Tab-separated table of C-alpha atoms and ligand atoms in Angstrom:
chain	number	residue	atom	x	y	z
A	3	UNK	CA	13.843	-3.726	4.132
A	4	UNK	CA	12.584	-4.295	7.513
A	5	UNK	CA	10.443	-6.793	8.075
A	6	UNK	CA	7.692	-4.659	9.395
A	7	UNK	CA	7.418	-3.111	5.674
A	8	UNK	CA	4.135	-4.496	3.488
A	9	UNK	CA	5.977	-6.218	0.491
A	10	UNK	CA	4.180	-5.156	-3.313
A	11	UNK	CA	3.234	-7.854	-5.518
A	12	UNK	CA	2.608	-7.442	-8.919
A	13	UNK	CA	-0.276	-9.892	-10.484
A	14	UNK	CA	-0.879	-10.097	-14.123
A	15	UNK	CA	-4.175	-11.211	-16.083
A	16	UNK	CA	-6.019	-10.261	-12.629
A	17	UNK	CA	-8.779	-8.781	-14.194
A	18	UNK	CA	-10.628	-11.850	-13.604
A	19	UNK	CA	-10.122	-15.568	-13.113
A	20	UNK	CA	-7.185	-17.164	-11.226
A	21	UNK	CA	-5.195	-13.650	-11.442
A	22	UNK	CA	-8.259	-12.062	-9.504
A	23	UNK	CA	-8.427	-14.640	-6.707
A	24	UNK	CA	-4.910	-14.476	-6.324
A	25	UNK	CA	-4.632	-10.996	-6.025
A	26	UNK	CA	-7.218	-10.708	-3.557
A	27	UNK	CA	-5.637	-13.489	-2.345
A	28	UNK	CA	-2.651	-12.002	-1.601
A	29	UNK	CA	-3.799	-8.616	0.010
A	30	UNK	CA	-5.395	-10.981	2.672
A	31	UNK	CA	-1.924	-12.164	3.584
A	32	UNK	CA	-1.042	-8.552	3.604
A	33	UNK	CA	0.817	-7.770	0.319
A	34	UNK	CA	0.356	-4.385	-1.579
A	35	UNK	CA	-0.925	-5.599	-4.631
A	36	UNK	CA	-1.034	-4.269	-8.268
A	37	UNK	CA	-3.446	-5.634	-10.688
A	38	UNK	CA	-2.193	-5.870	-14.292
A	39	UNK	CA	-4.072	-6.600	-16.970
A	40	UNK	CA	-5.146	-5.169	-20.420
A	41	UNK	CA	-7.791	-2.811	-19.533
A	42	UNK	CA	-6.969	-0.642	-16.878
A	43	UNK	CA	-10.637	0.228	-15.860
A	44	UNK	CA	-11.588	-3.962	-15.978
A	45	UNK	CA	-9.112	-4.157	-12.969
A	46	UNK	CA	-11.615	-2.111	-10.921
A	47	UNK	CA	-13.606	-4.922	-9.826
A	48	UNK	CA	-10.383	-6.559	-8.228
A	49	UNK	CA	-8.792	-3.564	-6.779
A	50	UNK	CA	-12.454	-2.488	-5.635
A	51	UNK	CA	-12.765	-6.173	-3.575
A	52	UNK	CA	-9.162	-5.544	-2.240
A	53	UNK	CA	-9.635	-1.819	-0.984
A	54	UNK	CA	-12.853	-2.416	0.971
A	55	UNK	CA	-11.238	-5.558	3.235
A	56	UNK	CA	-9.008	-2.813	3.767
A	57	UNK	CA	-6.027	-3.556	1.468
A	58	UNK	CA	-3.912	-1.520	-0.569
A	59	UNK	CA	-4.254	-1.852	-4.043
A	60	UNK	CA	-3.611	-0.189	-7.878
A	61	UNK	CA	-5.187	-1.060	-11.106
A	62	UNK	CA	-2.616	-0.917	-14.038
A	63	UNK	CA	-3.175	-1.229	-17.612
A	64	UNK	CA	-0.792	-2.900	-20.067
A	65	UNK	CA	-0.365	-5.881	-22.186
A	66	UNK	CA	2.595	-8.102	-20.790
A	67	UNK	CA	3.924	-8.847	-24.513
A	68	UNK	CA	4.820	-5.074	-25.155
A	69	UNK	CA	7.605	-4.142	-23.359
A	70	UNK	CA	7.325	-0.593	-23.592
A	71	UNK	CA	4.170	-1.208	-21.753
A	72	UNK	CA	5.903	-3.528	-19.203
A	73	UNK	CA	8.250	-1.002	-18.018
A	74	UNK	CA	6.042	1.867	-17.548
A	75	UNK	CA	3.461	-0.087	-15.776
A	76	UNK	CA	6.440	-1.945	-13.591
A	77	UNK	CA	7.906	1.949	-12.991
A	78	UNK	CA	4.166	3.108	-12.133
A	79	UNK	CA	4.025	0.150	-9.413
A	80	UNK	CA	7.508	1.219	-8.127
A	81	UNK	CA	6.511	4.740	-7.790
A	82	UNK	CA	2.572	4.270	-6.507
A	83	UNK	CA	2.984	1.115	-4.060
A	84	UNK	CA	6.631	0.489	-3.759
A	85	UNK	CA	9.604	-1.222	-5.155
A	86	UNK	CA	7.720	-5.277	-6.263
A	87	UNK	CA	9.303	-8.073	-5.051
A	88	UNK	CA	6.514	-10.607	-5.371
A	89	UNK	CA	5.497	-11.563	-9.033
A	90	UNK	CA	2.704	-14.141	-10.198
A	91	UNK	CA	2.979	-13.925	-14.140
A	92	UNK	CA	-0.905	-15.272	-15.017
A	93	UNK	CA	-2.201	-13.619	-17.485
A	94	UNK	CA	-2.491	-15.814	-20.247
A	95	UNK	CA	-4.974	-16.586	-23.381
A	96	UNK	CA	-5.783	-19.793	-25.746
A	97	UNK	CA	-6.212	-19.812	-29.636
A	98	UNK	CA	-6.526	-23.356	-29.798
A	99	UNK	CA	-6.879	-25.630	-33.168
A	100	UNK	CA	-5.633	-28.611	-34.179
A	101	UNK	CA	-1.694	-27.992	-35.738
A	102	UNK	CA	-2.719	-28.198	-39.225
A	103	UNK	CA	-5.692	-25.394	-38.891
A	104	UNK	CA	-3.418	-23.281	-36.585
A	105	UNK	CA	-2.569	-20.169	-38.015
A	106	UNK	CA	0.780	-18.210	-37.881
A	107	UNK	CA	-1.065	-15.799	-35.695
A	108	UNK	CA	-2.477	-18.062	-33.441
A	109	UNK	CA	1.104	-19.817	-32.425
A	110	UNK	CA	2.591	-16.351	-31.735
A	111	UNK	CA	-0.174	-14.228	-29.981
A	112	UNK	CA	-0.150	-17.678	-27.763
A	113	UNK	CA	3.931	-17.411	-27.480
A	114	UNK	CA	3.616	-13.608	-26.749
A	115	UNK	CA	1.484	-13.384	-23.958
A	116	UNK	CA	2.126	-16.600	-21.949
A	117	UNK	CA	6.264	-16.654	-22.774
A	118	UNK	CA	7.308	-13.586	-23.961
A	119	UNK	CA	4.876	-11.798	-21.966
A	120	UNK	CA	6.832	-13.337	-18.129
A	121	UNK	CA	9.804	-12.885	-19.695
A	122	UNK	CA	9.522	-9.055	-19.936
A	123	UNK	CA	7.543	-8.198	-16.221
A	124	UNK	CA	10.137	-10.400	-14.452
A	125	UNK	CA	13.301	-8.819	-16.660
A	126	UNK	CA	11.783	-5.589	-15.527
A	127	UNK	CA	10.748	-6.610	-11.655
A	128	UNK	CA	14.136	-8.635	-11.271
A	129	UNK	CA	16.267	-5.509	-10.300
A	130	UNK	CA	14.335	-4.254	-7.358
A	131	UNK	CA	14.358	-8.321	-5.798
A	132	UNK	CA	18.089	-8.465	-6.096
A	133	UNK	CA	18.421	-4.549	-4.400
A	134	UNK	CA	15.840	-6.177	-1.438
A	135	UNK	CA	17.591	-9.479	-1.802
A	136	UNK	CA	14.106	-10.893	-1.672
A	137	UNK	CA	11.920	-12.048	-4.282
A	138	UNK	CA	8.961	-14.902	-4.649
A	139	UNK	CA	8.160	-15.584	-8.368
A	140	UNK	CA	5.307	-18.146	-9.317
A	141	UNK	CA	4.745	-18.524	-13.072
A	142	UNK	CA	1.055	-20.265	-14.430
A	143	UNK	CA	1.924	-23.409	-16.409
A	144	UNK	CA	-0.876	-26.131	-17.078
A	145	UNK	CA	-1.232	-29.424	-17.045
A	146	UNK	CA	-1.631	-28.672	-20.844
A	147	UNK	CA	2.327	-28.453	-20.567
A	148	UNK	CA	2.302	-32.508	-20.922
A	149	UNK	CA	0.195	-32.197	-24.126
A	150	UNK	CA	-2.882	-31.407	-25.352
A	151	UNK	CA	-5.069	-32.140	-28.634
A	152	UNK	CA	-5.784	-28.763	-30.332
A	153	UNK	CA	-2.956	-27.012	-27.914
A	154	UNK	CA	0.588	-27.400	-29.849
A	155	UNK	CA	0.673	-23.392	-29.005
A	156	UNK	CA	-0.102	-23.246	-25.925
A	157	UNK	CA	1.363	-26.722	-24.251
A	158	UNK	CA	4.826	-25.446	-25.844
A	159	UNK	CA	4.174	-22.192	-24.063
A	160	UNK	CA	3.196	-23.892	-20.682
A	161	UNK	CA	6.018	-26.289	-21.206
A	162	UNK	CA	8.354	-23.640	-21.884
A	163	UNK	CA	7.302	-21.426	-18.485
A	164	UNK	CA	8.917	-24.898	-16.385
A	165	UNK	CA	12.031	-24.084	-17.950
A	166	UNK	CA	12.126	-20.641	-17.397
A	167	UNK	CA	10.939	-21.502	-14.148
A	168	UNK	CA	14.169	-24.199	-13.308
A	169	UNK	CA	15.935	-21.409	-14.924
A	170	UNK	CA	14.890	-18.554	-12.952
A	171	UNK	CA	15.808	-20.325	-9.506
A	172	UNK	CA	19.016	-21.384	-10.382
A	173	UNK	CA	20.312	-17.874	-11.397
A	174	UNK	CA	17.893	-15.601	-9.114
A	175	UNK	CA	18.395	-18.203	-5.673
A	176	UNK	CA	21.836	-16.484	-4.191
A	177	UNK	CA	19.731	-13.032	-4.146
A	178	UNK	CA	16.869	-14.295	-1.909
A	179	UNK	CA	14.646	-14.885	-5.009
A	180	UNK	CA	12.817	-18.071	-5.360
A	181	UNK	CA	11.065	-19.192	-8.616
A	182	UNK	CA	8.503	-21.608	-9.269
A	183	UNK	CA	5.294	-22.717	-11.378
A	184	UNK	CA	2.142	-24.027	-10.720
A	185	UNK	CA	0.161	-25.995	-13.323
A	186	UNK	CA	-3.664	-26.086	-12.613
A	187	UNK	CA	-5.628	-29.024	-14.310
A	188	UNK	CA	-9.848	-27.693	-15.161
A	189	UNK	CA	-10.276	-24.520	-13.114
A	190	UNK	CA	-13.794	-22.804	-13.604
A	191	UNK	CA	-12.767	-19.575	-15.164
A	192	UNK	CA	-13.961	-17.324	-18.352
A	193	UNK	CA	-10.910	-19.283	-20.348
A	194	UNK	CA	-12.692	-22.857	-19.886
A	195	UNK	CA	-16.068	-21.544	-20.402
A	196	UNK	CA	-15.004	-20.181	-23.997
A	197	UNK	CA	-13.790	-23.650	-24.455
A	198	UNK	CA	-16.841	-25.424	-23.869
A	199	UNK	CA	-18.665	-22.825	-25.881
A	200	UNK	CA	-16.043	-23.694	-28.569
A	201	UNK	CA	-16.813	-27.158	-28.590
A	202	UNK	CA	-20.576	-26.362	-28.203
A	203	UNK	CA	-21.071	-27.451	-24.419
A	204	UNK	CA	-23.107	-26.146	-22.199
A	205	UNK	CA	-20.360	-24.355	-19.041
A	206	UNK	CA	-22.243	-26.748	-16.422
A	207	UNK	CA	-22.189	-29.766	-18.765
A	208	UNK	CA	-18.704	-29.463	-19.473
A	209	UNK	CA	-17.561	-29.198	-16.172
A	210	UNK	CA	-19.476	-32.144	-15.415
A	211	UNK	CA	-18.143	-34.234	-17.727
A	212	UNK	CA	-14.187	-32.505	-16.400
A	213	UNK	CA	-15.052	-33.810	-13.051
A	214	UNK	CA	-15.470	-37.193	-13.896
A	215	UNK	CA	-11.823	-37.808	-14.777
A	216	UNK	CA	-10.759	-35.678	-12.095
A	217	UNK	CA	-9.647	-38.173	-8.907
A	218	UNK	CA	-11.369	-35.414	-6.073
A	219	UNK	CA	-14.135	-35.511	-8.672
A	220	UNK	CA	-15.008	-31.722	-8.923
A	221	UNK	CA	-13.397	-29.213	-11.205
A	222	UNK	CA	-11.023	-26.849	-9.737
A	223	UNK	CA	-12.152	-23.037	-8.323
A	224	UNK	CA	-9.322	-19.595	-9.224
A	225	UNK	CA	-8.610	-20.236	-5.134
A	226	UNK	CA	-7.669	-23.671	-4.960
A	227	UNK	CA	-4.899	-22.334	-7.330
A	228	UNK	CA	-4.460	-18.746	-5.203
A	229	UNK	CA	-3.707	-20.770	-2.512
A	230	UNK	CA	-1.303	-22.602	-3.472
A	231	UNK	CA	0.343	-19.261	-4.783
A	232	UNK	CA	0.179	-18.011	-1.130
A	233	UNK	CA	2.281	-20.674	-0.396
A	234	UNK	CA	5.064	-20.415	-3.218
A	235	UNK	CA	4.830	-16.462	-2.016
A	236	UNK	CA	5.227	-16.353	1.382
A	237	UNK	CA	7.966	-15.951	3.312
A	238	UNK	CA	8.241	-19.142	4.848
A	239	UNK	CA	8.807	-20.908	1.504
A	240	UNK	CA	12.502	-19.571	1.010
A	241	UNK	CA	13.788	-23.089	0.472
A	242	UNK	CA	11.300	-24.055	-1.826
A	243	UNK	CA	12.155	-23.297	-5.475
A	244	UNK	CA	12.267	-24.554	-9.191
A	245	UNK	CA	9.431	-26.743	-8.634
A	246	UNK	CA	6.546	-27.460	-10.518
A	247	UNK	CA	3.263	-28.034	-9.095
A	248	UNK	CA	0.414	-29.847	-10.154
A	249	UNK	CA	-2.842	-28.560	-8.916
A	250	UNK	CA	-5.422	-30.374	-10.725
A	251	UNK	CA	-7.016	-32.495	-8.285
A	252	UNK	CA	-5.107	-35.889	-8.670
A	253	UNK	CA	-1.625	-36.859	-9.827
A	254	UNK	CA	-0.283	-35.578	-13.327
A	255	UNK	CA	3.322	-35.771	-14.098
B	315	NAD	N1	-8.668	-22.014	-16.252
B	315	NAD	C1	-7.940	-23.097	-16.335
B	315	NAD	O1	-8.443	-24.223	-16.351
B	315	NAD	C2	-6.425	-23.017	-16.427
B	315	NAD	C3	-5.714	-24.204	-16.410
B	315	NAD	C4	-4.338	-24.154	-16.486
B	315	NAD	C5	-3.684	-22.943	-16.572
B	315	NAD	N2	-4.392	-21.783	-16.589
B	315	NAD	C6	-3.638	-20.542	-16.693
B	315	NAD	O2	-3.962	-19.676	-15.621
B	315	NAD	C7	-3.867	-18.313	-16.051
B	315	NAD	C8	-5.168	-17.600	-15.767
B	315	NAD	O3	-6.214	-18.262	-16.464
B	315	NAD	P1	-7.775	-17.940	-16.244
B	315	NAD	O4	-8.473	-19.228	-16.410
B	315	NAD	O5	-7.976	-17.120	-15.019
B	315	NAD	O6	-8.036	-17.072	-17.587
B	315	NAD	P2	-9.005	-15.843	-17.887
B	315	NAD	O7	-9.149	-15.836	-19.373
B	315	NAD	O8	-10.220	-15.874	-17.043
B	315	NAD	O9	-8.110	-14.592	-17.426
B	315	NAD	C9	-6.917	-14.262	-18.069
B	315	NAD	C10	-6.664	-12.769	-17.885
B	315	NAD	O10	-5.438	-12.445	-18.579
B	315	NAD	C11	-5.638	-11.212	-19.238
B	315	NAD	N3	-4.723	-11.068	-20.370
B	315	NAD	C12	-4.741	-11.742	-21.548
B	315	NAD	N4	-3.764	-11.312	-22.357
B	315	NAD	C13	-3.093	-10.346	-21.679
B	315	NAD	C14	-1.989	-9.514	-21.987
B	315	NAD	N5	-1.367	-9.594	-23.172
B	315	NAD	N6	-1.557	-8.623	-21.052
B	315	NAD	C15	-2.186	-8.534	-19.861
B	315	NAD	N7	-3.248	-9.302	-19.500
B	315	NAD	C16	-3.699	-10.181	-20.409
B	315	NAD	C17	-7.091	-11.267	-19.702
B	315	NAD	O11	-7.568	-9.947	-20.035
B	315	NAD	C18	-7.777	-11.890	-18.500
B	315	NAD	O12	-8.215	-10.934	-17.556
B	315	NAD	C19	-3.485	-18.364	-17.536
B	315	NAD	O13	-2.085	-18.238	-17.669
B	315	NAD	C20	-3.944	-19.748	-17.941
B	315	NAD	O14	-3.244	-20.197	-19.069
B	315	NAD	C21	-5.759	-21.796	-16.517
């Protein structure tokens, strides 16, 4: 590919949230972008915000767990945008409970999306990096990853996206293909507002009482974590894989 050529990045969950900031995100630094998430018509919103800064962008319907799904909407991007060679696997959902309340149900829809769900769209988007021998993946994790109460589910499933991350660099680096996570601490989406509704907090209350264990002493916003996802993404950052980072506003490890 020449290096004139706009790369396509493929952005799941970016409906809303972290996956929308991102996306938009990206289309600023110049990237084709297509915006993956359940409902194909909730993506407008996104692709709308991308189109009139004068970007190029598709809304694509599919739910990252089904992989009959995945590789129709992955074959649509090809086709549409171009081949994808920059992948941010986001989308992501909680059922949280304490591990004696949590149901069956609750541990795999948790499993599916986060795990099983990057799994498939990079399975599927890993052929066309190796033919461009280029590719930038970034996977969500949390800080949740080093345990949370009421999150066996979904800290295994954060936990489990390092690994696949370390994983993912060491047998995708000789093709140009970096991998790498980023955990984000509190960041002021539609996911931590359900949880303070869960636990029967007002949104602004809650993220008050978030900010005063966080060391910058404000919550995260979706683009403090976008741009550090520019960074894992761009093409300066070739050297830079496997890693895990923290974006939460203080140390975590
Ligand atoms: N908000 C935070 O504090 C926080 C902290 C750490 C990690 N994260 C992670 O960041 C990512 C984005 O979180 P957010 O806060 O923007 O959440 P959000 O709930 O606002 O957005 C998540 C998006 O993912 C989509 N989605 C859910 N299941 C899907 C599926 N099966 N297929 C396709 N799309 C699906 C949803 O429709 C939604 O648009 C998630 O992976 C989340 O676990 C968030």
């Amino acid at each position: 590919m020449s290096t004139t050529e706009q790369r396509v990045a493929v952005v799941t969950g970016a409906a809303r949230g972290i996956g929308a900031a991102t996306a938009v995100r990206l289309a600023a630094e110049g990237r084709a972008v297509a915006v993956i998430d359940l409902d194909e018509a909730a993506c407008k919103d996104t692709v709308e915000k991308i189109t009139a800064a004068g970007g190029r962008a598709i809304a694509v319907g599919a739910d990252v767990s089904d992989e009959a799904q995945v590789q129709a909407a992955i074959a649509r991007v090809a086709e549409e945008l171009g081949a994808p060679t920059i992948l941010v696997n986001n989308a992501g959902v909680l059922r949280d409970n304490l591990l004696f309340k949590m149901s069956v149900s609750d541990w795999d829809t948790v499993l599916n999306v986060h795990l099983r769900g990057s799994f498939l769209v990079t399975k599927a988007i890993q052929k066309h990096m190796v033919d461009a021998g280029f590719g930038r993946i970034v996977n969500l994790s949390s800080s949740s990853a080093l345990g949370n109460r009421g999150q066996a589910n979904y800290s295994a499933a954060k936990a489990g996206l390092q690994g696949f991350t370390k994983t993912l660099a060491i047998e995708l680096g000789k093709f140009g293909i970096t991998a790498n996570a980023v955990a984000p601490g509190f960041i002021a989406t539609d996911m931590t507002a359900a949880t303070a509704e869960r636990v029967g907090m007002g949104f602004d209350e809650f993220k008050a009482a978030a900010a005063t264990q966080i060391p910058v002493a404000r919550v995260g916003e979706p683009d403090d974590i976008a741009n550090a996802i520019a960074f894992f993404t761009g093409e300066a950052a070739g050297f830079v894989s496997g890693q895990v980072l923290y974006v939460a506003g203080g140390p975590l490890d």
